[in-house]
Coordinates of C-alpha atoms in Angstrom, one line a residue:
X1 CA 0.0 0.0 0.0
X2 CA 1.2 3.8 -1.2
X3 CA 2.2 6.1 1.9
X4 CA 0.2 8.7 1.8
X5 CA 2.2 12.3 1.7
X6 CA 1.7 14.4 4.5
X7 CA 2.0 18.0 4.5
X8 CA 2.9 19.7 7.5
X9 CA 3.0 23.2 9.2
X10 CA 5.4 24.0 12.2
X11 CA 4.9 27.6 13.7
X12 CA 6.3 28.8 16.5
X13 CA 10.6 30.1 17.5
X14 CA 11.7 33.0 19.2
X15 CA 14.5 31.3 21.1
X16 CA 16.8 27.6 20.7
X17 CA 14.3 26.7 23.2
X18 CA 11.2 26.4 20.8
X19 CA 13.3 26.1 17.9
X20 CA 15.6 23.0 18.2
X21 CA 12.0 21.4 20.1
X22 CA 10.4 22.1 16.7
X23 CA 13.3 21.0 14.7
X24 CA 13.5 17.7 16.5
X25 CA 9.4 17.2 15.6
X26 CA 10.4 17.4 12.0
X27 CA 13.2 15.1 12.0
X28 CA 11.2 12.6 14.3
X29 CA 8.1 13.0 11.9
X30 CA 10.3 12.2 9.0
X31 CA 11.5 9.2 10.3
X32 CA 8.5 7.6 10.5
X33 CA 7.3 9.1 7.0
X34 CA 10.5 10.5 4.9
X35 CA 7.9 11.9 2.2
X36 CA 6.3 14.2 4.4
X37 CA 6.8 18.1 3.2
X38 CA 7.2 20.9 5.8
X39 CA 6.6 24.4 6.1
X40 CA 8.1 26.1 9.1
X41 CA 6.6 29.5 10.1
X42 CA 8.4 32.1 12.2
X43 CA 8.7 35.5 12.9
X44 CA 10.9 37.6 11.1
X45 CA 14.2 39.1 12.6
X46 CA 13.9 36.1 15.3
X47 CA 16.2 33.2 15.6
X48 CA 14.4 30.6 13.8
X49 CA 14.8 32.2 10.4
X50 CA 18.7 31.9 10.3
X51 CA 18.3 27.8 12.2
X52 CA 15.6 26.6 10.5
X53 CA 17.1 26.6 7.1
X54 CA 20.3 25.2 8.3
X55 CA 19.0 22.3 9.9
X56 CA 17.6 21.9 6.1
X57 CA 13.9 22.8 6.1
X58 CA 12.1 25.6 4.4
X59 CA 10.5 28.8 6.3
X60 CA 8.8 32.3 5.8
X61 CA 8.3 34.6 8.5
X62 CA 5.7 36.8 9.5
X63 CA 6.1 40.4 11.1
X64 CA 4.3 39.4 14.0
X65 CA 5.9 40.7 17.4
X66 CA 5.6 40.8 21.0
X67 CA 3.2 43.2 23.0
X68 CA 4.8 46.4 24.9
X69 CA 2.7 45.7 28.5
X70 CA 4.5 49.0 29.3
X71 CA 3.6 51.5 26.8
X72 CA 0.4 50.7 25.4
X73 CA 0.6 53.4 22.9
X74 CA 3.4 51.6 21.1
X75 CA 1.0 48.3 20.4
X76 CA -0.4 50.3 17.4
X77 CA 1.9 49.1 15.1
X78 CA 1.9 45.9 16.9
X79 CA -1.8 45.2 15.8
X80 CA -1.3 46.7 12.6
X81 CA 1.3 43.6 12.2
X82 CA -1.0 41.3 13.8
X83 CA -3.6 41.8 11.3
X84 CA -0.4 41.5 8.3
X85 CA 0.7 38.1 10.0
X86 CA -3.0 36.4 9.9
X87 CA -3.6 37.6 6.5
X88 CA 0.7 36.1 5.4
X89 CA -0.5 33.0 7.6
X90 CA -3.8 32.5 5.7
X91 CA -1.8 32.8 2.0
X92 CA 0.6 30.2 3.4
X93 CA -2.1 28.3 4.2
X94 CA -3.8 28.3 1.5
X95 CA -0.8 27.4 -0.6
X96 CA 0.7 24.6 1.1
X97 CA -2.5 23.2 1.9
X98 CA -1.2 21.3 5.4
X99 CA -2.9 18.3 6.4
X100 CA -1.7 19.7 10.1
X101 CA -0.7 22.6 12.0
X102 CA 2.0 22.1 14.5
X103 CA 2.5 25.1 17.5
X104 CA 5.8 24.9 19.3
X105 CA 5.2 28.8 21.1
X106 CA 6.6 31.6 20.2
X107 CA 5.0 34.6 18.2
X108 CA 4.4 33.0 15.3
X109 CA 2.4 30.5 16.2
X110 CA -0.7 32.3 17.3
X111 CA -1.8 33.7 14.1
X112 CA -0.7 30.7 12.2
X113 CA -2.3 28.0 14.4
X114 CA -5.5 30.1 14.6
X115 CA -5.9 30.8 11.0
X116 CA -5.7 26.9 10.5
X117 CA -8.4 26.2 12.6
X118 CA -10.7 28.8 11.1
X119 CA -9.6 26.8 7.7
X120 CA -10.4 23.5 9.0
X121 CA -6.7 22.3 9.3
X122 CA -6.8 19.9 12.6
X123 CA -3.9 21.7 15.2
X124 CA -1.5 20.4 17.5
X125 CA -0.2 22.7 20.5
X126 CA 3.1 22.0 21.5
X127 CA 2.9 23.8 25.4
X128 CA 6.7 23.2 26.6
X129 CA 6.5 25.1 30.7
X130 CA 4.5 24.3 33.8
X131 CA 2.3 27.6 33.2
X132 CA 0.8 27.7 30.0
X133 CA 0.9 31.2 28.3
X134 CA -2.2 33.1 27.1
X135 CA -2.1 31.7 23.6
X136 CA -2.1 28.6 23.8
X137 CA -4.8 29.0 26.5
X138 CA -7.0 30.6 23.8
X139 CA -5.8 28.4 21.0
X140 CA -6.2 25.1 23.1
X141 CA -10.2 24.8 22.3
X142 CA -9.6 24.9 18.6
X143 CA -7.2 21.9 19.1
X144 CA -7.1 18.4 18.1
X145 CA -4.2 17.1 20.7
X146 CA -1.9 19.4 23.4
X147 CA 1.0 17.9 24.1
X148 CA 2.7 18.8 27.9
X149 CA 5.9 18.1 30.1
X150 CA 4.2 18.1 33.3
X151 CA 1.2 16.9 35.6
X152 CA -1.9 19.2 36.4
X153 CA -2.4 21.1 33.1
X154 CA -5.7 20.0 33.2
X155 CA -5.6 24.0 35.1
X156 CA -5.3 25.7 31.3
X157 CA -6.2 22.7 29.1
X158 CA -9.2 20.8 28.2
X159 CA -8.3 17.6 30.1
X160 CA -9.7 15.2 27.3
X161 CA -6.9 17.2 25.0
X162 CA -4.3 16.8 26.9
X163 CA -1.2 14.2 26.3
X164 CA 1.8 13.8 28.6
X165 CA 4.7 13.4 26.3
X166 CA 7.4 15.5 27.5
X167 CA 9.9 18.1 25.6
X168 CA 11.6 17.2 22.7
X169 CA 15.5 17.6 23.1
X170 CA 18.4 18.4 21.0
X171 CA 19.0 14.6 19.4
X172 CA 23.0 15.3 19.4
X173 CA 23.2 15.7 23.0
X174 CA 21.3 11.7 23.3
X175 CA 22.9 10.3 20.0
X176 CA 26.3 10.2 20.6
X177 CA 28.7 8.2 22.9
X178 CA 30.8 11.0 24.6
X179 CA 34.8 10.0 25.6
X180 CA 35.2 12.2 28.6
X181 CA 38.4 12.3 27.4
X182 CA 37.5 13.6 24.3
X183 CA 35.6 16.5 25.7
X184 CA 38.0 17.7 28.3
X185 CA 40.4 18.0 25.7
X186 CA 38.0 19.7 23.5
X187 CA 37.7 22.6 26.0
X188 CA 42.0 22.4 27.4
X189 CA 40.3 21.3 31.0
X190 CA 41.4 19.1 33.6
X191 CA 39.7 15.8 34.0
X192 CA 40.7 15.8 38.2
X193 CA 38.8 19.2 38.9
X194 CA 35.5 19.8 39.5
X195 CA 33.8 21.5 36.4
X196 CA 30.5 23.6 35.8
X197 CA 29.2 24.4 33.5
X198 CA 27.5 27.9 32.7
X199 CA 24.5 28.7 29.5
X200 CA 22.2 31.3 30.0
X201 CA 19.9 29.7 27.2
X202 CA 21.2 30.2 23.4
X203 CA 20.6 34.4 23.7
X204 CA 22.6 34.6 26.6
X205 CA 21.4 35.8 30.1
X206 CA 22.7 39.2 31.5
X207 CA 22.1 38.7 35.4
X208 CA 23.7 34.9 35.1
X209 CA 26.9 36.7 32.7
X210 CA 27.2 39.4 35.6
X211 CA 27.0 36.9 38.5
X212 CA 29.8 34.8 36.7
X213 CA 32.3 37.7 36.0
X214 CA 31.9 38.9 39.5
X215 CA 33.2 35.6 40.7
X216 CA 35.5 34.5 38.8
X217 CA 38.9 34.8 41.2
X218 CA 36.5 32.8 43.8
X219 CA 36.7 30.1 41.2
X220 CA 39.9 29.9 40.3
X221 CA 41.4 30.3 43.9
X222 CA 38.7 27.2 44.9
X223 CA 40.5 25.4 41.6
X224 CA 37.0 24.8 40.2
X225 CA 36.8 25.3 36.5
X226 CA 33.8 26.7 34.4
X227 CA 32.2 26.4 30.9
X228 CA 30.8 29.7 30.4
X229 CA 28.4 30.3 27.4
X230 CA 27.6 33.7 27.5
X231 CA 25.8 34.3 24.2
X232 CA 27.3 36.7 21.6
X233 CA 25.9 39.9 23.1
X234 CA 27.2 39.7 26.4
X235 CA 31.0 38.1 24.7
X236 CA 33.0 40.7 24.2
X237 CA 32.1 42.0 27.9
X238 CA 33.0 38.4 29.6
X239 CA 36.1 38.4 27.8
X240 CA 37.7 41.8 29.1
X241 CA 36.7 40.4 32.4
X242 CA 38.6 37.4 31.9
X243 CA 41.6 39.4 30.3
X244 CA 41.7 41.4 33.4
X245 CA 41.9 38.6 35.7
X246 CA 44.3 35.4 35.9
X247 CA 41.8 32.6 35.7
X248 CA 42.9 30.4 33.1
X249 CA 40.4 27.8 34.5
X250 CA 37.9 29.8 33.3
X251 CA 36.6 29.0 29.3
X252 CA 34.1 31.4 27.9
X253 CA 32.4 31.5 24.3
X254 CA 29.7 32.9 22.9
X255 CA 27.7 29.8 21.9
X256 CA 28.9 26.3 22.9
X257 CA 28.5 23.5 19.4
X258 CA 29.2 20.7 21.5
X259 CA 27.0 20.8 24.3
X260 CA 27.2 17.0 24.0
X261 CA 30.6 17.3 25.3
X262 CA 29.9 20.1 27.5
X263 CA 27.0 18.4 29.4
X264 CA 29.2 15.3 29.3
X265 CA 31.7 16.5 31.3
X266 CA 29.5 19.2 34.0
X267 CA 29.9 18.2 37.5
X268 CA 26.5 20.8 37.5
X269 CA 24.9 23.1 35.3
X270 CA 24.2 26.7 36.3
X271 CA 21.5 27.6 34.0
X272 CA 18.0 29.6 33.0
X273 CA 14.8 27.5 33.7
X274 CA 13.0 27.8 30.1
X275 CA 11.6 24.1 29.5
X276 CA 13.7 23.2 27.1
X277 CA 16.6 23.3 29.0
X278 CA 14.7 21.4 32.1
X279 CA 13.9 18.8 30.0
X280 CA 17.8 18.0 29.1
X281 CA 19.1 18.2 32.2
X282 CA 16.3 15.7 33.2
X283 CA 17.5 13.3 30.5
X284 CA 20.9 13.8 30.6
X285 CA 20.2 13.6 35.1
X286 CA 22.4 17.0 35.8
X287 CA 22.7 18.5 38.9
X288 CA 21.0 21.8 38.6
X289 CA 21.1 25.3 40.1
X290 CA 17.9 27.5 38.1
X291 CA 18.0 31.2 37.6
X292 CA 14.7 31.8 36.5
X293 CA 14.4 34.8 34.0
X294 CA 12.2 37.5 35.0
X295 CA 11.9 38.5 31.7
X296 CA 9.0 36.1 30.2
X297 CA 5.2 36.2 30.2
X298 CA 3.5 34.8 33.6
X299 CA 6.8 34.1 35.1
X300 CA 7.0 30.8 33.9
X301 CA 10.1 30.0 34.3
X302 CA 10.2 30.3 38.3
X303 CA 6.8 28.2 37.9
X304 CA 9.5 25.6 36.0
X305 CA 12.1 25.7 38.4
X306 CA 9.9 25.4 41.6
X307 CA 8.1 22.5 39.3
X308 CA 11.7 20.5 40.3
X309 CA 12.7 22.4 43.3
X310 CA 9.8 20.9 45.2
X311 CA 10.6 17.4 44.3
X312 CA 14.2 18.3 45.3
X313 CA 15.9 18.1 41.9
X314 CA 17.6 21.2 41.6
X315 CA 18.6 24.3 43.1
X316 CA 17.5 27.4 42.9
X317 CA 18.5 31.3 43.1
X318 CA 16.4 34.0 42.3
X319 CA 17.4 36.7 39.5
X320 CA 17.7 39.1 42.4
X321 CA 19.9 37.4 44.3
X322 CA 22.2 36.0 41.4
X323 CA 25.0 38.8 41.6
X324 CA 25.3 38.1 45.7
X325 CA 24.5 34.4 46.1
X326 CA 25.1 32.6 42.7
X327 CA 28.5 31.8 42.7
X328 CA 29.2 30.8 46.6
X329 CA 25.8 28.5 45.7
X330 CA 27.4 26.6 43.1
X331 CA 30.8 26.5 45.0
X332 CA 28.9 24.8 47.7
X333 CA 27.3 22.6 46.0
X334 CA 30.0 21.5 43.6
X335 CA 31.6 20.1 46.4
X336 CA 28.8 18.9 47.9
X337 CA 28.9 15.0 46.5
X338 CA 25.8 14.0 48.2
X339 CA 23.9 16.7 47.2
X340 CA 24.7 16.2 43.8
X341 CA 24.1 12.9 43.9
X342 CA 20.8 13.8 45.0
X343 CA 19.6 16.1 42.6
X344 CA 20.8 13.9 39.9
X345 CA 19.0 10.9 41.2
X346 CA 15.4 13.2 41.9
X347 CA 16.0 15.1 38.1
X348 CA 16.4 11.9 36.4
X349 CA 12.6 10.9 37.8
X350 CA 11.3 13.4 35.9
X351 CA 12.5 12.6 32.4
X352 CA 11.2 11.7 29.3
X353 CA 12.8 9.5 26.7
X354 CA 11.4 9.8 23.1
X355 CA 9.6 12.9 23.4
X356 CA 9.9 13.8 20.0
X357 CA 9.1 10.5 19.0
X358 CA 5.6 10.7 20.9
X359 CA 4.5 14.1 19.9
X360 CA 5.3 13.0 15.6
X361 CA 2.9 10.3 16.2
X362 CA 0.2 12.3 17.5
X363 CA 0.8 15.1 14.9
X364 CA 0.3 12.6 12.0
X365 CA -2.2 10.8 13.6
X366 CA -4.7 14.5 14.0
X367 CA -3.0 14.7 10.1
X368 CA -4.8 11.7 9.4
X369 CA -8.1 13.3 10.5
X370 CA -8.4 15.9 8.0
X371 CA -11.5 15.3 6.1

């Protein structure tokens, strides 16, 4: 029997956290059925428009944007490209004629996943954090199938919806067989010290950058050595810091390409508490301290954090305390062995293995639906 072809939407970016989520969808989607055709949405002048064509699919982007909460004055022009984006979205549609609509977050994916519904195109919502945001809240009645990383979202969700399936992760980090070896040499460390490793998501984080450079002759004279992704804004800034002091423990770079061997070799990870990066240091059972951002819709990301925090599989420090507390935290607990063995234990509990896997099936199966 023929495979059928399906054709399928993915909307959504902003950040690596929806994007390599999305990207991993794709991939696991085309496993099952290598003729399926995609069409990635995002928003222009984000992320996803330089990573979605590298990882080899095709994307347009819509001018849709964020709302100023501040100045409400200055969300004229943000309608104005609201109303541009579900018209683009609607001539995409209409083009491509999806069998499905796929909506990893971000700001592309409300007007795309609501146009599809109004056009009969079964959707899929993709709701990565403990607290749902607004859109998918409004999107979710629409949809054929939400797929969540943790209990109780029956709170935002139509329960009946609702699939526990966990967050898609970055498939190099689980694919490959890391030497140790290999990886310390890749960064000139030392396999005797302790290590820890810093990422402040793939934009960088400014509090986590300024905690780090305050600290850094408390690191070296304790002879622990750190990882530091800093993101390429906040680069040039960490590396005067480090020129300025003798630390040659310390490695810094904007963006890290192997976090295989980065994570590999992490005593613990210092890092933001978006979802995505919860759900691989919950498969790849890492010792955590969380710095929620303060920065994103609803707080989610201290809703994330406490989300492991109260099953006592990680640490956390708030944003406001970072630049006084981060860095003695981490000191402690690096050399805290049966803490970290703790955390690593409790965080491996909460993991999901074929995530990506899981959510492809369900996407083709609402695919399947469309009449």
């Amino acid at each position: 029997m023929k495979q059928k072809k399906y054709r399928v939407i993915v909307s959504g970016g902003g950040t690596g956290g929806h994007i390599f989520p999305a990207v991993s969808i794709a991939n696991a989607i085309k496993d099952i059925y290598p003729s399926t055709e995609f069409l990635f949405v995002g928003a222009l002048g984000r992320m996803e428009m330089e990573k979605v064509p590298a990882a080899g699919y095709k994307i347009i982007g819509l001018p849709v944007r964020g709302f100023n909460r501040k100045n409400l004055f200055k969300n004229i022009s943000v309608v104005k490209d609201l109303i541009k984006s579900l018209f683009l979205a609607r001539k995409a549609i209409k083009e491509f004629n999806p069998d499905v609509a796929v909506g990893v977050g971000g700001y592309a994916s409300g007007p795309t996943l609501k146009i599809a519904s109004m056009m009969g195109i079964p959707t899929v919502i993709q709701e990565q954090n403990s607290y749902a945001g607004v859109t998918n809240k409004l999107l979710a009645s629409k949809a054929e199938a939400i797929c969540v990383a943790y209990d109780n979202m029956e709170r935002f969700f139509p329960k009946d919806k609702i699939v526990l399936t966990g967050n898609p992760v970055r498939q190099t980090l689980t694919e490959n067989n890391i030497s140790k070896e290999e990886a310390f040499n890749y960064f000139n460390l030392d396999s005797k010290k302790k290590t820890i490793l810093v990422i402040g998501g793939s934009l960088g984080a400014r509090t986590i950058n300024q905690s780090i450079a305050k600290g850094l002759n408390y690191f070296q004279k304790e002879d622990i050595q750190v990882i530091w992704q800093t993101g390429a804004n906040y680069y040039d800034n960490a590396k005067k810091e480090l020129d300025n002091s003798n630390t040659p423990n310390i490695k810094a770079m904007p963006f890290i390409s192997r976090m295989d061997f980065a994570y590999s070799i992490a005593d613990i990870v210092i890092s933001r508490a978006g979802a995505s990066s919860i759900s691989e240091l919950c498969l790849l059972e890492k010792a955590a301290i969380l710095v929620p951002s303060p920065n994103v819709a609803e707080d989610h990301q201290t809703k994330n954090a406490m989300a492991l925090v109260n099953k006592d599989a990680a640490v956390m420090v708030a944003d406001a305390n970072a630049q006084t507390s981060l860095v003695d935290t981490a000191i402690r607990l690096v050399s805290n062995k049966s803490k970290v063995s703790l955390l690593k234990d409790n965080i491996s509990k909460l993991a999901f293995n074929n995530a990506a896997r899981k959510i492809a099936q369900i996407v083709i199966e609402c695919a399947s639906k469309k009449v």
